[in-house]
mmCIF file of C-alpha atoms in Angstrom:
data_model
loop_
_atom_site.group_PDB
_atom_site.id
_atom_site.type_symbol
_atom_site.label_atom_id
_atom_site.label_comp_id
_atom_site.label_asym_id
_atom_site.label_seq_id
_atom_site.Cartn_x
_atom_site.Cartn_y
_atom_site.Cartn_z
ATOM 1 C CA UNK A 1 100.134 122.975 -150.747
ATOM 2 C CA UNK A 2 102.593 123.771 -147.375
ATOM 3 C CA UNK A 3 100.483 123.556 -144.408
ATOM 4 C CA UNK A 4 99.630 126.323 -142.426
ATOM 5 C CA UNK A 5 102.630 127.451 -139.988
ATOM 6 C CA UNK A 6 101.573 129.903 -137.681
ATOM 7 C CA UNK A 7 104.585 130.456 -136.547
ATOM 8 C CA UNK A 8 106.027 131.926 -140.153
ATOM 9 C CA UNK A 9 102.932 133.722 -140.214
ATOM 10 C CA UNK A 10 103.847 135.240 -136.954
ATOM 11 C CA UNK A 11 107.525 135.956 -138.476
ATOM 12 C CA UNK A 12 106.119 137.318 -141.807
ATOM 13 C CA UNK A 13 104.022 140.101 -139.811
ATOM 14 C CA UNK A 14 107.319 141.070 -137.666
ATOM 15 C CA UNK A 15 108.692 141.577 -141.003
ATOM 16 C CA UNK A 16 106.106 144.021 -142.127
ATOM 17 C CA UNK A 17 105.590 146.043 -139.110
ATOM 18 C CA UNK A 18 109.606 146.299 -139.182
ATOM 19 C CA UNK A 19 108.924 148.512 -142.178
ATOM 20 C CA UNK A 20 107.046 150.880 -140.106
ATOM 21 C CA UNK A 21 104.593 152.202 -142.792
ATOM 22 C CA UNK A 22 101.606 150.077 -141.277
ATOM 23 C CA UNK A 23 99.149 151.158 -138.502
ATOM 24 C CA UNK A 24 97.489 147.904 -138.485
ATOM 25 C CA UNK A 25 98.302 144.452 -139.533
ATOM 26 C CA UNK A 26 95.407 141.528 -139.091
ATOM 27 C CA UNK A 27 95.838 137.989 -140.144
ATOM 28 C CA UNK A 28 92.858 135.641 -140.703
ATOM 29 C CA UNK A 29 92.539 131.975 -141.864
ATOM 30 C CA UNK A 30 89.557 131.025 -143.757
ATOM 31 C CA UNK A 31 88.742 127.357 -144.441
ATOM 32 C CA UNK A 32 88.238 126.534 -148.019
ATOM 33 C CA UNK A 33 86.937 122.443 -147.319
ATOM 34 C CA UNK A 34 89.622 119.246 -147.515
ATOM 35 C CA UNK A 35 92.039 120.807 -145.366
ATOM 36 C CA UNK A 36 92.565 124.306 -147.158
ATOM 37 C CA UNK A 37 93.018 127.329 -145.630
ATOM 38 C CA UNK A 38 93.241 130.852 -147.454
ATOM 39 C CA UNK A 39 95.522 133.228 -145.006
ATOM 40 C CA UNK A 40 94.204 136.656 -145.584
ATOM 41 C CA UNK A 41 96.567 139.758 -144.668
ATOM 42 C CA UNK A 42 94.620 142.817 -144.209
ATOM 43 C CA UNK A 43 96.605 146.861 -144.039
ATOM 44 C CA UNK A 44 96.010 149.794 -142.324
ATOM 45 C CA UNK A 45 99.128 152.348 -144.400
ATOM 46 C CA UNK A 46 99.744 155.124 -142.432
ATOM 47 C CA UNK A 47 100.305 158.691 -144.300
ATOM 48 C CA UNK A 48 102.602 158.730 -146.936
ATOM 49 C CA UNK A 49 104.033 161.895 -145.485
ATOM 50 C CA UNK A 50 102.309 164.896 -143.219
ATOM 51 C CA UNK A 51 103.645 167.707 -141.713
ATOM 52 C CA UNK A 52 104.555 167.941 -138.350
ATOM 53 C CA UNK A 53 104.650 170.451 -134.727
ATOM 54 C CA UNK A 54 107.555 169.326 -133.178
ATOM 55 C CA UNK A 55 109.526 169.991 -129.820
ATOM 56 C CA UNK A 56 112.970 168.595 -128.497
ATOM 57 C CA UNK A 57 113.748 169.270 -124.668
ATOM 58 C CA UNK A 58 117.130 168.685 -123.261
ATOM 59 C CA UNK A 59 118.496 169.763 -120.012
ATOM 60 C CA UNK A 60 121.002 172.092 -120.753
ATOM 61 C CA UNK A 61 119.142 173.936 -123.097
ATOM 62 C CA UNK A 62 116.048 173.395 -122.426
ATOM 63 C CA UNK A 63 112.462 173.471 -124.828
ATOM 64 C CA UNK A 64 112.900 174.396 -128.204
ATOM 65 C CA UNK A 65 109.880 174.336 -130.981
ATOM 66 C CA UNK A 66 109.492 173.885 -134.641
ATOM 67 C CA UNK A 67 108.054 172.170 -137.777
ATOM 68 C CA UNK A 68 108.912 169.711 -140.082
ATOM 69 C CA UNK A 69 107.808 166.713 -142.571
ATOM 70 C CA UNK A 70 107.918 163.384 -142.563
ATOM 71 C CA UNK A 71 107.790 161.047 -145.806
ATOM 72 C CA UNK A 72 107.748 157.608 -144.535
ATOM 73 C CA UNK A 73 107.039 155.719 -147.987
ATOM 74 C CA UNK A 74 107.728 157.261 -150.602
ATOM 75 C CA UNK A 75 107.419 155.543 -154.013
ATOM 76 C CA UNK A 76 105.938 152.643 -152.106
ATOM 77 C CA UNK A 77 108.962 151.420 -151.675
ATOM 78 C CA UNK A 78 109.584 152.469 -148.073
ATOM 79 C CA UNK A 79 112.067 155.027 -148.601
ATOM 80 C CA UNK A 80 111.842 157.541 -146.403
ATOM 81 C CA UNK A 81 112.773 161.667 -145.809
ATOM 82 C CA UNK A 82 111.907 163.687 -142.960
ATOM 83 C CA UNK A 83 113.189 167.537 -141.797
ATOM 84 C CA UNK A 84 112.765 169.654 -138.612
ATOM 85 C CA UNK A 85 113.424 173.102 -138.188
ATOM 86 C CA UNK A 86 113.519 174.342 -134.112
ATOM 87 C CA UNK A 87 113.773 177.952 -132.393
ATOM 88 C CA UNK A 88 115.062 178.627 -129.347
ATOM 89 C CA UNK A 89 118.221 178.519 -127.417
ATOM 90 C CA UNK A 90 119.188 175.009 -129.096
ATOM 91 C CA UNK A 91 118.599 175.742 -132.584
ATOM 92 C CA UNK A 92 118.668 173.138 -134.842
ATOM 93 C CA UNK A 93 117.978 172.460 -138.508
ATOM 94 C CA UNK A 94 118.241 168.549 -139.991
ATOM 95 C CA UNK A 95 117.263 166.077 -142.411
ATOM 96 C CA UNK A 96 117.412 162.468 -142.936
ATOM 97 C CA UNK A 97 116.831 160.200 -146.055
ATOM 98 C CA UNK A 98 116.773 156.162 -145.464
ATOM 99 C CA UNK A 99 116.441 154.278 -148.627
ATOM 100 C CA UNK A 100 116.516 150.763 -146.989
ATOM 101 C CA UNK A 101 115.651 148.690 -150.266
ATOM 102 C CA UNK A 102 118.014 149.823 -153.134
ATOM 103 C CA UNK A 103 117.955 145.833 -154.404
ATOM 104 C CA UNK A 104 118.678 142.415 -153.442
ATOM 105 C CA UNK A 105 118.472 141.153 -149.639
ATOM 106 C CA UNK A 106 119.377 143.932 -149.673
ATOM 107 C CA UNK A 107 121.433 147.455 -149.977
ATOM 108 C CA UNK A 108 120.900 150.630 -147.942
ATOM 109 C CA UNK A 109 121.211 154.039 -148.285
ATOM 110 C CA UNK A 110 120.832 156.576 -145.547
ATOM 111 C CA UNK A 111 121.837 160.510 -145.217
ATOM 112 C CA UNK A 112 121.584 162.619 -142.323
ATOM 113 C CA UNK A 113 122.389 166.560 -142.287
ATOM 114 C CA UNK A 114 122.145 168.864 -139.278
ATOM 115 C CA UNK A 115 123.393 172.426 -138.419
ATOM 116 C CA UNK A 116 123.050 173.081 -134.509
ATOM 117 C CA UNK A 117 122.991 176.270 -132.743
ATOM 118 C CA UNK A 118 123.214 176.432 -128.832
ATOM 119 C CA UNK A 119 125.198 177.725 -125.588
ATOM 120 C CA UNK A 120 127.525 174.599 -124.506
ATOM 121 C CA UNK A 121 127.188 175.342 -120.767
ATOM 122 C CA UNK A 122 128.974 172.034 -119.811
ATOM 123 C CA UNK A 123 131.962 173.370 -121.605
ATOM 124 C CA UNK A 124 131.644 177.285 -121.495
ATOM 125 C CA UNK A 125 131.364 178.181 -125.225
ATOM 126 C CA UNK A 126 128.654 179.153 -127.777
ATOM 127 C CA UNK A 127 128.382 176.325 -130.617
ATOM 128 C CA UNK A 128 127.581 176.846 -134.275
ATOM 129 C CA UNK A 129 128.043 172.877 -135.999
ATOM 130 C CA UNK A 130 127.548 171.515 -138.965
ATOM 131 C CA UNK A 131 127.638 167.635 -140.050
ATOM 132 C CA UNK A 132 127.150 165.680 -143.422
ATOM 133 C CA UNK A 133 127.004 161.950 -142.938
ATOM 134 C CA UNK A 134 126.130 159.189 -145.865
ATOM 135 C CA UNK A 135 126.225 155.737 -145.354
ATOM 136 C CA UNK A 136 125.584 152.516 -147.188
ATOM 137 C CA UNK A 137 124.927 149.214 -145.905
ATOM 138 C CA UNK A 138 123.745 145.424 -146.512
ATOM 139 C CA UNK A 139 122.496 142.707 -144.313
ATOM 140 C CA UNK A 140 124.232 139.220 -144.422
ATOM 141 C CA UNK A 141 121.529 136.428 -143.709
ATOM 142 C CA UNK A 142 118.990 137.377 -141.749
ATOM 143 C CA UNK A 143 120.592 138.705 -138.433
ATOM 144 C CA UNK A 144 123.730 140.401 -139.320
ATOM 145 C CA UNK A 145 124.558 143.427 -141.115
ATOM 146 C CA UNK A 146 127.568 145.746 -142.365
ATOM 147 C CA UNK A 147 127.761 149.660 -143.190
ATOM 148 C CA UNK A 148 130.335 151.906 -144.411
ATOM 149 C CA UNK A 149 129.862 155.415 -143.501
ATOM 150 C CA UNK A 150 131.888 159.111 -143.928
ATOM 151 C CA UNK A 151 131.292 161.861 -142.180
ATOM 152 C CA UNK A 152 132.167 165.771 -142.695
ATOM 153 C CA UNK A 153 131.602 167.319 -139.379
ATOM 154 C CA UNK A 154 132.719 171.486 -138.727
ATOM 155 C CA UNK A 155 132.860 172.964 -135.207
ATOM 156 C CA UNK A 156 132.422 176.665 -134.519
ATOM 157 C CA UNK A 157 133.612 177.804 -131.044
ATOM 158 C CA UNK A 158 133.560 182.007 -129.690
ATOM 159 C CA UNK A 159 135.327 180.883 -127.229
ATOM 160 C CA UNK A 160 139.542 180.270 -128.042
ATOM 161 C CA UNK A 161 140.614 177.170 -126.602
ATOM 162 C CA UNK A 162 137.882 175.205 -127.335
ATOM 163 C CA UNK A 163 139.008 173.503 -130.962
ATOM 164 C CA UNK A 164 141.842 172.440 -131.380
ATOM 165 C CA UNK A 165 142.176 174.861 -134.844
ATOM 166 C CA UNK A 166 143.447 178.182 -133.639
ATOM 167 C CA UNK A 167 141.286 180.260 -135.902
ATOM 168 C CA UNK A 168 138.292 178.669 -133.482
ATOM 169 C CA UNK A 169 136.802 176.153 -136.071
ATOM 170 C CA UNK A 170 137.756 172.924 -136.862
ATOM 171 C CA UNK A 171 136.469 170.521 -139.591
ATOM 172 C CA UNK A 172 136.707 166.952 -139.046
ATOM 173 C CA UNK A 173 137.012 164.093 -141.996
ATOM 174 C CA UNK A 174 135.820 160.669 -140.413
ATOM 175 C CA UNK A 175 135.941 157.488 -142.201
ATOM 176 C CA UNK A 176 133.707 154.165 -140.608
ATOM 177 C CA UNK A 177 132.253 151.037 -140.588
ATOM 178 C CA UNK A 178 130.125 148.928 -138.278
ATOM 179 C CA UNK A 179 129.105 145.238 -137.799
ATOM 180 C CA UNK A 180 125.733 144.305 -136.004
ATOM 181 C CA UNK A 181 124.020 141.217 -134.949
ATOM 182 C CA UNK A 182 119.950 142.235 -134.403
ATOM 183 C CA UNK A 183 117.828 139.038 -133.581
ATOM 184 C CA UNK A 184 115.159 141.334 -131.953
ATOM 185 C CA UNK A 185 111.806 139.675 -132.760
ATOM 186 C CA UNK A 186 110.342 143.486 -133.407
ATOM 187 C CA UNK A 187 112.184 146.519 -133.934
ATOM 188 C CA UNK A 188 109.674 148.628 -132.506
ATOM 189 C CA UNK A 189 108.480 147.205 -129.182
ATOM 190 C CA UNK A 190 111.129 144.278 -128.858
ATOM 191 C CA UNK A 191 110.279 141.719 -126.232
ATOM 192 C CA UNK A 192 113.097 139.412 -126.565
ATOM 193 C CA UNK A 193 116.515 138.783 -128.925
ATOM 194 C CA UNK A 194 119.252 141.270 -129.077
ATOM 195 C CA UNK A 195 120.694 144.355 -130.636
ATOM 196 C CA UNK A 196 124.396 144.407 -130.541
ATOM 197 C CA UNK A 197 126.591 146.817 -132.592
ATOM 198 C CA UNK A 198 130.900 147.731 -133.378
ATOM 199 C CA UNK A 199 131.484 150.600 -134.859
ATOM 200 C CA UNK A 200 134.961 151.818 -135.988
ATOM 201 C CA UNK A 201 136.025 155.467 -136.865
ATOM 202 C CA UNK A 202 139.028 157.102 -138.081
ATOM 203 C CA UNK A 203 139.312 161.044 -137.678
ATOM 204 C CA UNK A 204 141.833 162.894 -139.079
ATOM 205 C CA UNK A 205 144.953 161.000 -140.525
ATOM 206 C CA UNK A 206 145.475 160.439 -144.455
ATOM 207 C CA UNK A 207 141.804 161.811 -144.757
ATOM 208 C CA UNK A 208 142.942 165.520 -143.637
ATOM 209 C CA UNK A 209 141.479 168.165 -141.385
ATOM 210 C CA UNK A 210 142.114 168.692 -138.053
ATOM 211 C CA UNK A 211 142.665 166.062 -135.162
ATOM 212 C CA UNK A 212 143.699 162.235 -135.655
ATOM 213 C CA UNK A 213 142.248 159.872 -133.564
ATOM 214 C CA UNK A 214 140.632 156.289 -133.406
ATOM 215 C CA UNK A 215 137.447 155.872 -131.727
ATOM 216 C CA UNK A 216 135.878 152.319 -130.801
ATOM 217 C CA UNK A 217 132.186 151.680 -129.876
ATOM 218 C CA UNK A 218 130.486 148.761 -128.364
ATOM 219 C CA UNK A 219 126.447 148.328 -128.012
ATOM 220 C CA UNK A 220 124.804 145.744 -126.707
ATOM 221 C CA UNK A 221 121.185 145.478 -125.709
ATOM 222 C CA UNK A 222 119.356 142.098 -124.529
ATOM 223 C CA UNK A 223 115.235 141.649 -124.341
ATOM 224 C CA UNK A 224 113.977 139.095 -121.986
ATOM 225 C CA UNK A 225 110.572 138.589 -121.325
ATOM 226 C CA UNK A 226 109.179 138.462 -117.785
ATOM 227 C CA UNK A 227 105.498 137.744 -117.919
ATOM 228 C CA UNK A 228 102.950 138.543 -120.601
ATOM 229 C CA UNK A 229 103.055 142.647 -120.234
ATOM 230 C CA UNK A 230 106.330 142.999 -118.576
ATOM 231 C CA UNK A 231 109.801 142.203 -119.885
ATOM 232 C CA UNK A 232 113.888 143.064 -118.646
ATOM 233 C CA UNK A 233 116.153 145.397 -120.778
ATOM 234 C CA UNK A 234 119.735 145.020 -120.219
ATOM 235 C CA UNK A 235 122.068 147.371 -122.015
ATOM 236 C CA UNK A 236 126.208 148.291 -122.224
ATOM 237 C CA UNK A 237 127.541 151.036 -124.306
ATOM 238 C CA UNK A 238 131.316 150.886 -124.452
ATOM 239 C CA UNK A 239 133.387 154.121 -126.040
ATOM 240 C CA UNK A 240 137.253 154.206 -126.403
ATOM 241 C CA UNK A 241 139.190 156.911 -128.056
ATOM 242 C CA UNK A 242 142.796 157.245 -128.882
ATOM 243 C CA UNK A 243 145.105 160.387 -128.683
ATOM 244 C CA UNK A 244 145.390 163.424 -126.405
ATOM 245 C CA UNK A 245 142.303 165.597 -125.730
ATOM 246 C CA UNK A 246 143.043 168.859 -126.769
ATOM 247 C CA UNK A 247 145.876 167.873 -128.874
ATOM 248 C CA UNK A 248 144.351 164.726 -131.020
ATOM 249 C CA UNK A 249 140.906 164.872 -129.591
ATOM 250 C CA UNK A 250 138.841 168.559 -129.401
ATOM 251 C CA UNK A 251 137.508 168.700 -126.107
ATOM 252 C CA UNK A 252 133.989 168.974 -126.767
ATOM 253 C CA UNK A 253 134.036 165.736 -128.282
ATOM 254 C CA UNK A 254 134.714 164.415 -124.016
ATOM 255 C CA UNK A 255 132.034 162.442 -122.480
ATOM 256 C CA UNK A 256 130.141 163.873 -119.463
ATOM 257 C CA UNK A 257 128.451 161.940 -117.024
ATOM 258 C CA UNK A 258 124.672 162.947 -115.755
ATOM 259 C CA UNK A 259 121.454 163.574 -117.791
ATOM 260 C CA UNK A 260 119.199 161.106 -119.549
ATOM 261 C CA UNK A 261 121.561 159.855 -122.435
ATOM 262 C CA UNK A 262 124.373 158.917 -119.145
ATOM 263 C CA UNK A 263 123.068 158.587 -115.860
ATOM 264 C CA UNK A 264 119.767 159.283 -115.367
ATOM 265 C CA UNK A 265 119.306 160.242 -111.453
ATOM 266 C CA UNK A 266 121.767 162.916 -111.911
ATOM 267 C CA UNK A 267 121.303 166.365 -113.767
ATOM 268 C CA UNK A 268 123.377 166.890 -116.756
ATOM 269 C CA UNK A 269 125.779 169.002 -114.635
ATOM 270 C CA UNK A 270 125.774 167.792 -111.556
ATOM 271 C CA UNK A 271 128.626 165.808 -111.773
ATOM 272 C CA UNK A 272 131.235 168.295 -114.207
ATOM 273 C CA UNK A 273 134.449 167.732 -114.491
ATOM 274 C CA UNK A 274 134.470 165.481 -111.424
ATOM 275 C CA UNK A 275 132.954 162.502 -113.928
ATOM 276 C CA UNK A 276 134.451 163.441 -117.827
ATOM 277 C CA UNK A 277 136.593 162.271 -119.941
ATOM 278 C CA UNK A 278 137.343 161.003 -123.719
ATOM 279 C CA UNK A 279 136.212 157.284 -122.982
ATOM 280 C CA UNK A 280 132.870 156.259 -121.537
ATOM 281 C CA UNK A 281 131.487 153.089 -119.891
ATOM 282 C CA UNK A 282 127.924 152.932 -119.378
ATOM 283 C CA UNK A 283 125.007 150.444 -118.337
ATOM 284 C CA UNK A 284 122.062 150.261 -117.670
ATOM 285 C CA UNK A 285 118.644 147.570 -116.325
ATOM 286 C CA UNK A 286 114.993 148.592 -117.133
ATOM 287 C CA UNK A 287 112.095 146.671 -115.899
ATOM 288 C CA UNK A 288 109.077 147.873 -118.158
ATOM 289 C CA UNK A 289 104.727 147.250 -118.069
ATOM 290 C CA UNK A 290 103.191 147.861 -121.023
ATOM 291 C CA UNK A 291 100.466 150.290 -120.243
ATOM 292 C CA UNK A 292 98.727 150.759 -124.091
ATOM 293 C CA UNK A 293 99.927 147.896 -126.493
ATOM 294 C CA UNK A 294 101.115 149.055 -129.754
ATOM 295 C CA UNK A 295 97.338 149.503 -131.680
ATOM 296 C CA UNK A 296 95.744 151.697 -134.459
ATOM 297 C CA UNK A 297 94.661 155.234 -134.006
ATOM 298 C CA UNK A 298 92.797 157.387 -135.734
ATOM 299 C CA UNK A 299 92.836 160.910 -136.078
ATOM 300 C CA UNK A 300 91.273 162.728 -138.584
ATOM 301 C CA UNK A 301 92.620 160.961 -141.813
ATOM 302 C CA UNK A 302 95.829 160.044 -140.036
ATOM 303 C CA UNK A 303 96.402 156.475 -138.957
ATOM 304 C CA UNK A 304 99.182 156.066 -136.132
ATOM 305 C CA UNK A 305 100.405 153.072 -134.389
ATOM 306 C CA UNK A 306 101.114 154.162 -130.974
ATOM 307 C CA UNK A 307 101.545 152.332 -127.330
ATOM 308 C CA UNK A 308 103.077 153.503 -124.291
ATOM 309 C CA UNK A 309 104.918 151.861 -121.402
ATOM 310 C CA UNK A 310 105.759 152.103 -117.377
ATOM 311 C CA UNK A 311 109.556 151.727 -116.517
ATOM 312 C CA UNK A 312 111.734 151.529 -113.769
ATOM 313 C CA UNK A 313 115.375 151.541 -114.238
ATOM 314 C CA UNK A 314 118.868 151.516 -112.799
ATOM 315 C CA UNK A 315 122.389 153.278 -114.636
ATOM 316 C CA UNK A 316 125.915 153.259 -114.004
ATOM 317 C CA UNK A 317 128.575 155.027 -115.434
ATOM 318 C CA UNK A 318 132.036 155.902 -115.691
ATOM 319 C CA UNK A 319 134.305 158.473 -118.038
ATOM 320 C CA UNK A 320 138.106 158.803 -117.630
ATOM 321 C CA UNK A 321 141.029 159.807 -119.689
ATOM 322 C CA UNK A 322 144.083 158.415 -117.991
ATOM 323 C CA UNK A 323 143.686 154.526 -116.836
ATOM 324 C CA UNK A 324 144.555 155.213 -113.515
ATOM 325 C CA UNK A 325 141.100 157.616 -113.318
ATOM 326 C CA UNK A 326 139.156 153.810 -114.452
ATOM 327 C CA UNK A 327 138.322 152.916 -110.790
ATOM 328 C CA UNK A 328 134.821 151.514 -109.168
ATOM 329 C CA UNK A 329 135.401 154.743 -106.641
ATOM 330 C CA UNK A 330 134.737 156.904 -109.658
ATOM 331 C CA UNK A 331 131.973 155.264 -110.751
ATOM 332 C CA UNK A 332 128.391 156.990 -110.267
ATOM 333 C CA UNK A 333 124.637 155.056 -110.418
ATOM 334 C CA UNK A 334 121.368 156.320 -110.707
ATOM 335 C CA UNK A 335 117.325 155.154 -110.107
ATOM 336 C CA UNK A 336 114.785 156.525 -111.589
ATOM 337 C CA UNK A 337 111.364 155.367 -113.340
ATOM 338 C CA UNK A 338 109.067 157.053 -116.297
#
């Protein structure tokens, strides 16, 4: 008996593809005579789970290959698991479990699990790591949302100097919580809203282990569309940490500048110690074309819902330790497009 709003139709289907268990979503309205009209949703689900041939690249360590699984909706209910296993000189092992629907509007549950392998050339040592990190969360309304997280995390260093334990291994108790604001109107190919994020952690402390520090994170990211394939990303990642490093902080928890998750432009070690430090200031405009909307595929039996964009972009960056190193003469930008 409401008539037909195509705009909450249009809001209903960002809802579903947010779930990210649907190749294909279609919407038709059928009239029915004297002003009725039947809306009829029609699904594509993609596989419940499959396995997988995986890769990661970075550029210290290079290409490293493996396998895995992914479970994206399991019991129907969009809960999710998925594990990789990689070989090479970054070995890695890792799982993660999402349970984003334990009741109401609504609880979350997520786990990740990782042991990592691999020569730390930025820092000079050989690391074996190990981290264990629940979380639960809620959303508040329809935009915000609030998690609590704890995290065991376990460095192992063959190099003496490197943790801040003296028998070469430390193991760090963390204790968090973040706030966020999303109003992104997709969470897979966002054109326009916001993602913005504080996140609190205490190391150390009353909890035990070693260190005992504070460490304060602020993400932002802003969508604004440009013309009907092309749209502006502007981001800001913010990263403050108390203490001493090497006395509170382990050093290879400092932030280097260079490499695609910094300064893109610059190679992961082309800047060194010149540009490192425990805090980090970062930010970054991308002017993207979509090349492939986001559409169905099919191969074999496996429905996928893939795109792929054109972007150019700009970063800047800064890392210091002592205020006095927080200058604009430190700072470093980069160009670059992909």
């Amino acid at each position: 008996g409401d008539p037909l709003d195509p705009d909450l139709v249009a809001e209903d289907v960002a809802r579903l593809d947010n779930l990210s268990i649907f190749a294909e979503i279609t919407v038709t309205a059928e009239p029915l005579g004297e002003g009725d009209v039947r809306v009829l949703f029609t699904f594509k689900e993609m596989p419940s789970w499959f396995p997988i041939l995986s890769y990661v690249y970075t550029e210290e360590n290079g290409f490293s290959w493996g396998a895995g699984i992914s479970a994206g909706n399991l019991t129907g209910r969009d809960f999710s698991v998925s594990a990789r296993v990689y070989f090479g000189d970054l070995e890695q092992q890792w799982s993660r479990i999402s349970w984003p629907w334990i009741r109401g509007n609504h609880q979350s549950f997520d786990f990740y699990g990782a042991r990592y392998t691999r020569p730390d050339e930025l820092r000079g040592f050989e690391e074996t790591s190990y981290e264990f990190t629940p979380e639960v969360g809620t959303w508040i309304g329809d935009h915000a949302w609030a998690r609590a997280k704890f995290s065991y995390f376990t460095m192992k260093s063959d190099t003496p100097g490197i943790t801040l334990n003296p028998t070469n291994e430390d193991r760090l108790l963390r204790l968090g919580v973040a706030v966020g604001w999303d109003s992104r109107d997709s969470w897979r190919n966002p054109r326009r809203g916001g993602q913005n994020e504080v996140e609190i952690w205490h190391t150390g402390g009353f909890l035990g282990g070693d260190g005992d520090w504070w460490t304060v994170a602020l993400d932002t990211r802003q969508w604004v569309p440009v013309t009907r394939k092309t749209k502006l990303m502007v981001s800001g990642l913010a990263t403050f940490q108390s203490g001493t490093l090497g006395e509170d902080v382990p050093v290879y928890l400092n932030y280097y500048m260079g490499g695609a998750n910094t300064i893109r432009g610059y190679g992961v070690t082309d800047l060194g110690e010149e540009l490192s430090g425990k805090n980090q200031l970062l930010g970054t405009v991308e002017y993207s074309l979509t090349v492939i909307p986001l559409r169905r595929w099919d191969i074999w039996k496996i429905s996928l819902r893939l795109g792929a964009e054109a972007a150019v972009f700009a970063d800047a960056g800064i890392a210091w330790s002592d205020s006095r190193d927080f200058t604009t003469r430190r700072a470093r930008g980069g160009l670059g497009g992909g």
